[in-house]
CSV table of N, CA and C in Angstrom, one decimal:
chain,number,residue,atom,x,y,z
H,1,UNK,N,60.0,23.0,14.0
H,1,UNK,CA,59.1,23.7,13.0
H,1,UNK,C,58.7,23.9,11.9
H,2,UNK,N,59.9,23.9,11.0
H,2,UNK,CA,60.5,23.6,10.1
H,2,UNK,C,59.2,22.3,9.1
H,3,UNK,N,60.3,21.0,10.2
H,3,UNK,CA,59.4,19.6,9.1
H,3,UNK,C,58.5,19.8,9.8
H,4,UNK,N,57.6,20.2,11.0
H,4,UNK,CA,55.7,20.6,10.8
H,4,UNK,C,54.7,21.8,9.3
H,5,UNK,N,55.7,21.7,9.0
H,5,UNK,CA,54.9,22.8,7.5
H,5,UNK,C,55.2,22.3,6.8
H,6,UNK,N,56.3,21.4,6.7
H,6,UNK,CA,56.5,20.6,5.8
H,6,UNK,C,56.0,19.2,5.9
H,7,UNK,N,55.7,18.7,6.5
H,7,UNK,CA,54.7,17.8,6.3
H,7,UNK,C,53.2,17.9,5.8
H,8,UNK,N,53.0,19.1,6.9
H,8,UNK,CA,51.2,19.5,6.8
H,8,UNK,C,51.1,20.0,5.1
H,9,UNK,N,52.4,20.5,4.5
H,9,UNK,CA,51.9,20.8,3.5
H,9,UNK,C,51.9,19.6,2.7
H,10,UNK,N,52.7,18.8,2.7
H,10,UNK,CA,53.6,17.5,1.7
H,10,UNK,C,51.2,16.7,2.3
H,11,UNK,N,50.6,16.9,3.3
H,11,UNK,CA,49.4,15.7,4.2
H,11,UNK,C,48.3,16.9,3.0
H,12,UNK,N,48.4,18.3,2.5
H,12,UNK,CA,47.5,18.8,2.1
H,12,UNK,C,48.2,18.6,1.0
H,13,UNK,N,48.7,18.5,0.2
H,13,UNK,CA,49.4,18.2,-1.2
H,13,UNK,C,48.6,16.8,-1.7
H,14,UNK,N,48.0,16.2,-1.0
H,14,UNK,CA,47.6,14.6,-1.0
H,14,UNK,C,46.3,14.7,-1.4
H,15,UNK,N,45.5,15.4,-0.1
H,15,UNK,CA,44.7,15.8,0.4
H,15,UNK,C,43.2,16.3,0.0
H,16,UNK,N,44.1,16.8,-1.1
H,16,UNK,CA,43.4,18.0,-2.3
H,16,UNK,C,43.4,17.2,-3.5
H,17,UNK,N,43.8,16.5,-4.4
H,17,UNK,CA,43.4,15.8,-4.9
H,17,UNK,C,42.4,14.1,-4.7
H,18,UNK,N,42.4,13.8,-3.3
H,18,UNK,CA,41.5,13.4,-3.3
H,18,UNK,C,40.0,13.8,-3.3
H,19,UNK,N,40.2,15.0,-2.2
H,19,UNK,CA,39.0,15.9,-2.6
H,19,UNK,C,38.1,16.2,-3.9
H,20,UNK,N,38.9,16.6,-5.1
H,20,UNK,CA,38.8,16.4,-5.7
H,20,UNK,C,37.4,15.0,-6.3
H,21,UNK,N,38.5,14.0,-6.5
H,21,UNK,CA,38.5,12.9,-6.9
H,21,UNK,C,36.5,12.4,-6.2
H,22,UNK,N,36.3,13.1,-5.0
H,22,UNK,CA,35.1,12.4,-4.4
H,22,UNK,C,34.0,13.5,-4.8
H,23,UNK,N,34.6,14.8,-4.9
H,23,UNK,CA,33.5,15.6,-5.6
H,23,UNK,C,32.8,15.1,-7.2
H,24,UNK,N,34.4,15.2,-7.2
H,24,UNK,CA,33.7,14.5,-9.2
H,24,UNK,C,32.7,13.4,-8.7
H,25,UNK,N,33.2,12.5,-8.4
H,25,UNK,CA,32.2,11.3,-8.1
H,25,UNK,C,31.5,11.2,-7.5
H,26,UNK,N,30.7,12.6,-6.5
H,26,UNK,CA,29.6,12.7,-6.1
H,26,UNK,C,28.6,13.4,-7.5
H,27,UNK,N,29.5,14.7,-8.0
H,27,UNK,CA,28.3,15.5,-8.7
H,27,UNK,C,28.1,14.5,-9.9
H,28,UNK,N,28.6,13.1,-10.2
H,28,UNK,CA,28.7,12.6,-11.9
H,28,UNK,C,27.4,12.4,-12.2
H,29,UNK,N,26.1,12.3,-11.8
H,29,UNK,CA,25.2,12.1,-12.2
H,29,UNK,C,25.0,13.1,-12.9
H,30,UNK,N,24.7,15.0,-12.5
H,30,UNK,CA,24.3,16.2,-12.9
H,30,UNK,C,25.1,15.8,-14.3
H,31,UNK,N,26.1,15.4,-14.5
H,31,UNK,CA,26.7,15.6,-16.2
H,31,UNK,C,26.4,14.7,-17.2
H,32,UNK,N,25.7,13.6,-17.0
H,32,UNK,CA,25.0,13.0,-17.3
H,32,UNK,C,24.3,13.0,-17.6
H,33,UNK,N,23.3,13.2,-17.1
H,33,UNK,CA,21.8,13.4,-17.4
H,33,UNK,C,21.1,11.9,-17.7
H,34,UNK,N,22.1,10.7,-16.6
H,34,UNK,CA,21.6,9.5,-16.9
H,34,UNK,C,20.3,9.4,-15.8
H,35,UNK,N,20.8,10.5,-14.0
H,35,UNK,CA,20.2,10.2,-13.3
H,35,UNK,C,19.1,11.2,-12.9
H,36,UNK,N,18.4,11.9,-12.7
H,36,UNK,CA,17.3,12.7,-12.8
H,36,UNK,C,17.7,13.2,-11.4
H,37,UNK,N,17.9,14.3,-10.6
H,37,UNK,CA,18.0,14.8,-10.1
H,37,UNK,C,16.7,15.3,-9.2
H,38,UNK,N,17.1,14.6,-7.8
H,38,UNK,CA,16.1,14.5,-6.8
H,38,UNK,C,15.3,15.6,-6.0
H,39,UNK,N,15.2,15.8,-5.2
H,39,UNK,CA,14.7,17.2,-3.8
H,39,UNK,C,13.6,16.4,-3.5
H,40,UNK,N,14.1,16.6,-2.1
H,40,UNK,CA,13.2,15.9,-0.7
H,40,UNK,C,13.1,17.1,0.0
H,41,UNK,N,11.4,16.3,0.2
H,41,UNK,CA,10.7,17.3,1.2
H,41,UNK,C,9.9,16.6,1.7
H,42,UNK,N,8.7,17.2,2.7
H,42,UNK,CA,8.5,15.6,3.1
H,42,UNK,C,6.6,16.5,2.7
H,43,UNK,N,6.8,17.9,1.7
H,43,UNK,CA,5.8,18.0,1.2
H,43,UNK,C,5.6,18.2,0.1
H,44,UNK,N,7.0,17.5,-0.6
H,44,UNK,CA,7.2,17.1,-2.4
H,44,UNK,C,5.6,16.6,-2.3
H,45,UNK,N,5.5,16.2,-4.1
H,45,UNK,CA,4.6,15.7,-4.1
H,45,UNK,C,5.2,15.2,-5.7
H,46,UNK,N,5.6,13.7,-5.8
H,46,UNK,CA,5.9,13.5,-7.7
H,46,UNK,C,4.4,13.7,-9.0
H,47,UNK,N,5.9,13.9,-10.2
H,47,UNK,CA,5.3,14.2,-11.0
H,47,UNK,C,4.2,13.3,-11.1
H,48,UNK,N,2.6,12.7,-11.9
H,48,UNK,CA,2.4,12.2,-12.9
H,48,UNK,C,1.2,12.7,-13.3
H,49,UNK,N,1.7,11.4,-14.8
H,49,UNK,CA,0.0,12.1,-15.3
H,49,UNK,C,-0.3,11.2,-16.1
H,50,UNK,N,-2.0,10.9,-15.8
H,50,UNK,CA,-2.4,9.6,-16.0
H,50,UNK,C,-3.5,10.5,-17.4
H,51,UNK,N,-3.7,9.3,-18.7
H,51,UNK,CA,-4.4,10.3,-20.1
H,51,UNK,C,-4.8,9.1,-20.4
H,52,UNK,N,-6.1,9.5,-20.8
H,52,UNK,CA,-6.3,8.4,-21.1
H,52,UNK,C,-7.5,8.4,-23.5
H,53,UNK,N,-8.0,7.5,-23.3
H,53,UNK,CA,-7.8,7.2,-24.9
H,53,UNK,C,-9.3,8.3,-25.5
H,54,UNK,N,-10.5,8.6,-24.2
H,54,UNK,CA,-11.8,8.9,-24.5
H,54,UNK,C,-11.3,10.5,-23.5
H,55,UNK,N,-12.3,11.1,-24.0
H,55,UNK,CA,-12.5,12.2,-22.9
H,55,UNK,C,-13.2,12.3,-21.6
H,56,UNK,N,-13.1,13.1,-21.4
H,56,UNK,CA,-13.6,12.8,-19.3
H,56,UNK,C,-13.2,11.8,-18.8
H,57,UNK,N,-11.6,11.1,-19.2
H,57,UNK,CA,-10.9,9.7,-18.2
H,57,UNK,C,-11.6,9.1,-18.8
H,58,UNK,N,-12.3,8.7,-19.6
H,58,UNK,CA,-13.0,7.4,-20.1
H,58,UNK,C,-11.7,6.5,-21.0
H,59,UNK,N,-12.2,4.9,-20.6
H,59,UNK,CA,-11.7,4.0,-21.6
H,59,UNK,C,-10.4,4.0,-20.7
H,60,UNK,N,-9.3,3.2,-22.1
H,60,UNK,CA,-7.7,2.8,-21.1
H,60,UNK,C,-7.6,3.9,-20.7
H,61,UNK,N,-6.1,3.5,-19.9
H,61,UNK,CA,-5.9,4.7,-19.4
H,61,UNK,C,-4.1,3.7,-19.7
H,62,UNK,N,-3.6,5.1,-19.3
H,62,UNK,CA,-1.3,5.7,-20.2
H,62,UNK,C,-1.1,6.6,-18.6
H,63,UNK,N,-0.1,5.3,-17.9
H,63,UNK,CA,-0.2,6.3,-16.5
H,63,UNK,C,1.9,7.1,-16.8
H,64,UNK,N,1.8,8.3,-16.8
H,64,UNK,CA,3.2,8.7,-17.1
H,64,UNK,C,3.6,9.1,-16.1
H,65,UNK,N,5.0,8.3,-15.5
H,65,UNK,CA,6.1,9.4,-14.6
H,65,UNK,C,7.5,8.9,-14.4
H,66,UNK,N,7.6,9.0,-16.1
H,66,UNK,CA,8.8,9.9,-16.6
H,66,UNK,C,8.4,9.8,-17.6
H,67,UNK,N,9.5,10.3,-18.3
H,67,UNK,CA,9.6,10.6,-20.2
H,67,UNK,C,9.3,9.7,-20.5
H,68,UNK,N,8.9,9.7,-21.8
H,68,UNK,CA,7.5,8.7,-22.9
H,68,UNK,C,8.7,9.3,-23.9
H,69,UNK,N,9.3,9.1,-24.8
H,69,UNK,CA,9.7,9.9,-26.2
H,69,UNK,C,9.2,9.4,-27.4
H,70,UNK,N,8.5,8.0,-26.9
H,70,UNK,CA,7.4,7.3,-28.2
H,70,UNK,C,6.2,7.1,-27.3
H,71,UNK,N,5.6,7.4,-27.7
H,71,UNK,CA,4.0,6.1,-27.6
H,71,UNK,C,3.9,5.0,-28.3
H,72,UNK,N,4.2,5.2,-29.1
H,72,UNK,CA,3.5,4.5,-29.7
H,72,UNK,C,4.5,2.1,-29.0
H,73,UNK,N,5.2,2.4,-28.0
H,73,UNK,CA,5.5,1.5,-27.7
H,73,UNK,C,4.6,0.8,-26.3
H,74,UNK,N,3.4,2.0,-26.4
H,74,UNK,CA,2.6,1.3,-25.1
H,74,UNK,C,1.3,1.4,-25.4
H,75,UNK,N,0.9,1.9,-27.0
H,75,UNK,CA,0.1,2.2,-28.1
H,75,UNK,C,-0.9,3.0,-27.3
H,76,UNK,N,-0.3,4.5,-27.2
H,76,UNK,CA,-0.8,5.5,-27.0
H,76,UNK,C,-1.0,6.5,-28.0
H,77,UNK,N,0.0,6.1,-29.0
H,77,UNK,CA,0.3,6.9,-29.7
H,77,UNK,C,-0.7,7.5,-30.8
H,78,UNK,N,-0.7,8.8,-30.6
H,78,UNK,CA,-2.3,9.2,-31.4
H,78,UNK,C,-3.2,9.1,-30.6
H,79,UNK,N,-4.1,8.7,-29.6
H,79,UNK,CA,-4.8,8.4,-28.8
H,79,UNK,C,-5.7,9.4,-27.5
H,80,UNK,N,-4.3,10.3,-27.2
H,80,UNK,CA,-4.5,10.9,-26.2
H,80,UNK,C,-5.5,11.9,-26.3
H,81,UNK,N,-6.9,11.8,-25.0
H,81,UNK,CA,-8.2,12.8,-25.4
H,81,UNK,C,-8.5,13.2,-24.3
H,82,UNK,N,-7.5,12.5,-22.5
H,82,UNK,CA,-8.0,13.3,-21.4
H,82,UNK,C,-6.7,12.7,-20.4
H,83,UNK,N,-6.2,14.0,-19.4
H,83,UNK,CA,-5.7,13.5,-19.5
H,83,UNK,C,-6.7,14.0,-17.2
H,84,UNK,N,-5.8,13.5,-16.2
H,84,UNK,CA,-5.6,14.3,-15.0
H,84,UNK,C,-4.0,14.4,-14.4
H,85,UNK,N,-3.3,15.2,-14.3
H,85,UNK,CA,-1.6,15.9,-14.2
H,85,UNK,C,-2.2,16.3,-12.8
H,86,UNK,N,-0.8,16.2,-12.5
H,86,UNK,CA,0.0,16.1,-11.1
H,86,UNK,C,1.2,16.4,-11.6
H,87,UNK,N,1.9,18.0,-11.8
H,87,UNK,CA,2.7,18.8,-12.1
H,87,UNK,C,3.1,19.3,-13.4
H,88,UNK,N,3.8,19.5,-13.9
H,88,UNK,CA,3.7,20.4,-15.4
H,88,UNK,C,4.3,19.4,-16.3
H,89,UNK,N,3.5,19.2,-16.9
H,89,UNK,CA,4.2,18.5,-18.9
H,89,UNK,C,3.6,18.9,-19.5
H,90,UNK,N,4.5,17.7,-20.8
H,90,UNK,CA,4.5,18.6,-22.0
H,90,UNK,C,4.0,17.9,-22.9
H,91,UNK,N,3.4,17.7,-24.0
H,91,UNK,CA,2.9,16.5,-25.1
H,91,UNK,C,3.1,17.0,-26.5
H,92,UNK,N,4.1,16.3,-26.9
H,92,UNK,CA,4.8,16.5,-28.6
H,92,UNK,C,3.3,15.9,-29.8
H,93,UNK,N,3.2,16.5,-30.5
H,93,UNK,CA,2.1,16.1,-31.2
H,93,UNK,C,3.2,14.8,-32.8
H,94,UNK,N,5.1,15.0,-32.2
H,94,UNK,CA,6.1,14.3,-32.8
H,94,UNK,C,6.8,13.8,-31.8
H,95,UNK,N,7.2,12.2,-32.5
H,95,UNK,CA,8.0,11.0,-30.9
H,95,UNK,C,9.1,12.5,-30.6
H,96,UNK,N,10.0,11.4,-29.6
H,96,UNK,CA,11.8,12.5,-28.6
H,96,UNK,C,10.9,13.9,-28.9
H,97,UNK,N,10.1,14.5,-29.1
H,97,UNK,CA,9.9,15.5,-28.2
H,97,UNK,C,9.9,16.4,-29.3
H,98,UNK,N,9.1,16.0,-30.7
H,98,UNK,CA,9.5,17.2,-31.9
H,98,UNK,C,10.4,17.9,-32.2
H,99,UNK,N,11.1,16.9,-31.9
H,99,UNK,CA,13.3,16.7,-32.0
H,99,UNK,C,13.0,17.2,-34.2
H,100,UNK,N,12.5,16.0,-34.4
H,100,UNK,CA,12.8,16.3,-36.2
H,100,UNK,C,12.2,17.6,-36.7
H,101,UNK,N,11.0,18.2,-36.3
H,101,UNK,CA,9.5,18.3,-36.7
H,101,UNK,C,9.2,19.7,-35.6
H,102,UNK,N,9.7,20.8,-36.1
H,102,UNK,CA,10.8,21.8,-35.2
H,102,UNK,C,8.8,22.9,-35.5
H,103,UNK,N,8.1,22.7,-36.4
H,103,UNK,CA,6.7,23.5,-36.6
H,103,UNK,C,5.6,22.3,-36.4
H,104,UNK,N,6.1,21.4,-35.1
H,104,UNK,CA,4.5,20.4,-35.1
H,104,UNK,C,4.2,21.6,-33.6
H,105,UNK,N,3.4,20.9,-33.3
H,105,UNK,CA,1.9,21.5,-32.7
H,105,UNK,C,2.5,19.9,-31.2
H,106,UNK,N,2.4,21.2,-29.9
H,106,UNK,CA,3.1,20.7,-29.2
H,106,UNK,C,1.1,21.5,-27.8
H,107,UNK,N,1.1,20.6,-26.8
H,107,UNK,CA,0.5,20.8,-25.4
H,107,UNK,C,1.3,21.1,-23.8
H,108,UNK,N,0.8,21.8,-23.1
H,108,UNK,CA,1.5,22.3,-21.8
H,108,UNK,C,0.2,22.4,-20.5
H,109,UNK,N,0.3,22.0,-20.3
H,109,UNK,CA,-0.7,21.8,-18.4
H,109,UNK,C,-0.4,21.2,-17.3
H,110,UNK,N,-0.7,21.9,-16.8
H,110,UNK,CA,-0.4,21.7,-15.0
H,110,UNK,C,-1.5,22.2,-14.2
H,111,UNK,N,-0.5,21.3,-12.8
H,111,UNK,CA,-2.0,21.6,-11.7
H,111,UNK,C,-1.7,20.2,-11.2
H,112,UNK,N,-3.0,20.3,-9.8
H,112,UNK,CA,-2.2,19.4,-8.9
H,112,UNK,C,-3.7,18.4,-8.6
H,113,UNK,N,-3.5,17.7,-9.1
H,113,UNK,CA,-4.2,16.3,-9.4
H,113,UNK,C,-5.9,16.8,-9.9
H,114,UNK,N,-5.2,17.8,-11.5
H,114,UNK,CA,-5.5,18.2,-11.8
H,114,UNK,C,-6.7,17.9,-13.2
H,115,UNK,N,-8.0,17.5,-13.7
H,115,UNK,CA,-8.2,16.8,-15.0
H,115,UNK,C,-8.9,17.6,-16.2
H,116,UNK,N,-8.3,17.4,-16.8
H,116,UNK,CA,-9.5,17.9,-17.9
H,116,UNK,C,-8.5,17.6,-19.7
H,117,UNK,N,-10.0,17.8,-20.0
H,117,UNK,CA,-9.6,16.9,-21.8
H,117,UNK,C,-8.5,18.1,-22.6
H,118,UNK,N,-7.8,17.1,-23.2
H,118,UNK,CA,-7.5,17.6,-24.6
H,118,UNK,C,-7.6,18.7,-25.0
H,119,UNK,N,-7.5,19.5,-25.8
H,119,UNK,CA,-7.9,21.0,-26.2
H,119,UNK,C,-7.5,20.3,-27.5
H,120,UNK,N,-9.2,21.0,-28.4
H,120,UNK,CA,-10.2,20.4,-29.5
H,120,UNK,C,-8.3,20.8,-30.2
H,121,UNK,N,-7.9,21.5,-31.1
H,121,UNK,CA,-7.1,21.2,-31.6
H,121,UNK,C,-5.7,20.7,-31.3
H,122,UNK,N,-5.6,19.4,-30.2
H,122,UNK,CA,-4.5,18.3,-30.3
H,122,UNK,C,-5.0,17.4,-29.7
H,123,UNK,N,-6.7,17.0,-30.2
H,123,UNK,CA,-6.9,15.8,-29.6
H,123,UNK,C,-6.1,14.3,-30.4
H,124,UNK,N,-6.1,14.2,-29.8
H,124,UNK,CA,-5.5,12.4,-30.0
H,124,UNK,C,-4.3,12.7,-31.3
H,125,UNK,N,-3.2,13.9,-31.1
H,125,UNK,CA,-2.5,13.8,-31.5
H,125,UNK,C,-0.9,13.8,-30.6
H,126,UNK,N,-0.6,13.6,-29.4
H,126,UNK,CA,0.0,13.3,-29.1
H,126,UNK,C,0.9,11.7,-29.1
H,127,UNK,N,2.1,12.3,-29.0
H,127,UNK,CA,2.8,10.8,-29.6
H,127,UNK,C,4.7,10.5,-28.1
H,128,UNK,N,4.4,12.0,-27.7
H,128,UNK,CA,5.8,11.8,-26.9
H,128,UNK,C,5.2,12.5,-26.2
H,129,UNK,N,5.9,13.0,-24.4
H,129,UNK,CA,5.6,13.7,-24.1
H,129,UNK,C,6.5,13.9,-22.5
H,130,UNK,N,6.6,14.7,-21.8
H,130,UNK,CA,7.3,14.5,-20.4
H,130,UNK,C,7.1,15.8,-19.5
H,131,UNK,N,7.3,15.7,-18.6
H,131,UNK,CA,7.1,16.1,-17.9
H,131,UNK,C,8.8,17.5,-17.4
H,132,UNK,N,8.0,18.6,-16.9
H,132,UNK,CA,9.3,19.6,-16.3
H,132,UNK,C,9.3,19.8,-15.0
H,133,UNK,N,10.2,20.7,-14.8
H,133,UNK,CA,10.8,20.8,-13.9
H,133,UNK,C,11.4,19.1,-13.0
H,134,UNK,N,10.7,19.9,-11.5
H,134,UNK,CA,11.8,18.6,-10.2
H,134,UNK,C,10.8,16.7,-11.0
H,135,UNK,N,11.4,16.1,-10.8
H,135,UNK,CA,10.7,15.0,-10.9
H,135,UNK,C,9.7,14.5,-9.7
H,136,UNK,N,10.1,14.6,-8.9
H,136,UNK,CA,9.9,14.6,-7.6
H,136,UNK,C,9.1,15.6,-6.7
H,137,UNK,N,9.5,16.6,-6.7
H,137,UNK,CA,8.3,18.1,-6.7
H,137,UNK,C,8.2,19.4,-7.5
H,138,UNK,N,7.3,18.8,-7.9
H,138,UNK,CA,7.0,19.7,-9.0
H,138,UNK,C,6.5,20.9,-9.5
H,139,UNK,N,6.6,21.4,-7.8
H,139,UNK,CA,7.0,22.7,-7.3
H,139,UNK,C,8.1,23.4,-6.7
H,140,UNK,N,8.5,23.3,-6.9
H,140,UNK,CA,10.3,23.0,-6.8
H,140,UNK,C,10.2,24.7,-7.2
H,141,UNK,N,11.9,25.1,-7.0
H,141,UNK,CA,11.7,26.7,-8.0
H,141,UNK,C,12.7,25.8,-8.7
H,142,UNK,N,12.7,25.6,-10.2
H,142,UNK,CA,13.6,24.9,-11.2
H,142,UNK,C,13.4,25.3,-12.4
H,143,UNK,N,14.6,25.2,-13.3
H,143,UNK,CA,14.2,25.9,-14.0
H,143,UNK,C,15.0,25.3,-15.2
H,144,UNK,N,14.7,24.6,-16.2
H,144,UNK,CA,14.2,23.9,-17.6
H,144,UNK,C,14.7,25.2,-18.9
H,145,UNK,N,15.7,24.6,-19.3
H,145,UNK,CA,16.0,25.1,-21.0
H,145,UNK,C,16.0,24.2,-22.1
H,146,UNK,N,14.9,23.9,-22.8
H,146,UNK,CA,15.5,23.8,-24.3
H,146,UNK,C,15.7,24.0,-25.2
H,147,UNK,N,16.5,23.1,-26.4
H,147,UNK,CA,16.9,23.7,-27.5
H,147,UNK,C,16.6,23.0,-27.9
H,148,UNK,N,16.6,23.5,-29.7
H,148,UNK,CA,16.2,23.6,-31.4
H,148,UNK,C,17.3,23.9,-32.4
H,149,UNK,N,17.3,22.5,-33.0
H,149,UNK,CA,19.3,23.4,-34.1
H,149,UNK,C,18.1,24.6,-35.8
H,150,UNK,N,17.9,25.6,-35.4
H,150,UNK,CA,17.5,26.0,-36.9
H,150,UNK,C,18.3,26.5,-37.1
């Protein structure tokens, strides 16, 4: 009986580091921020936003399905006048989500295939944009926290 306890103890000591290693490998994306957490659900809807350079969804279109820290690279800097939204989106007046200008304007909008013109005070001002919440289930319960240095 004594030998079995020693073997079990040795097996458990070997199993613990292996379990920790596997757990760390599976959870790495949660800490690196390189991968977006995905929530799978048959009723889930991916977030996306189609923005246009004229009111009432006219003119050229830009489709956003991910964060866009600088709209200049898409030839859409300071050009957005209307959007159709599925999800929750935040548009910022400066590139990099107003990181270098805490007082810069922003506009947030949400909906399920909701189309609207940009408010007059923000028309043709967006330089970056991003969604908030889960990328593939915009109605899922999530909590996003944003921090600026003051």
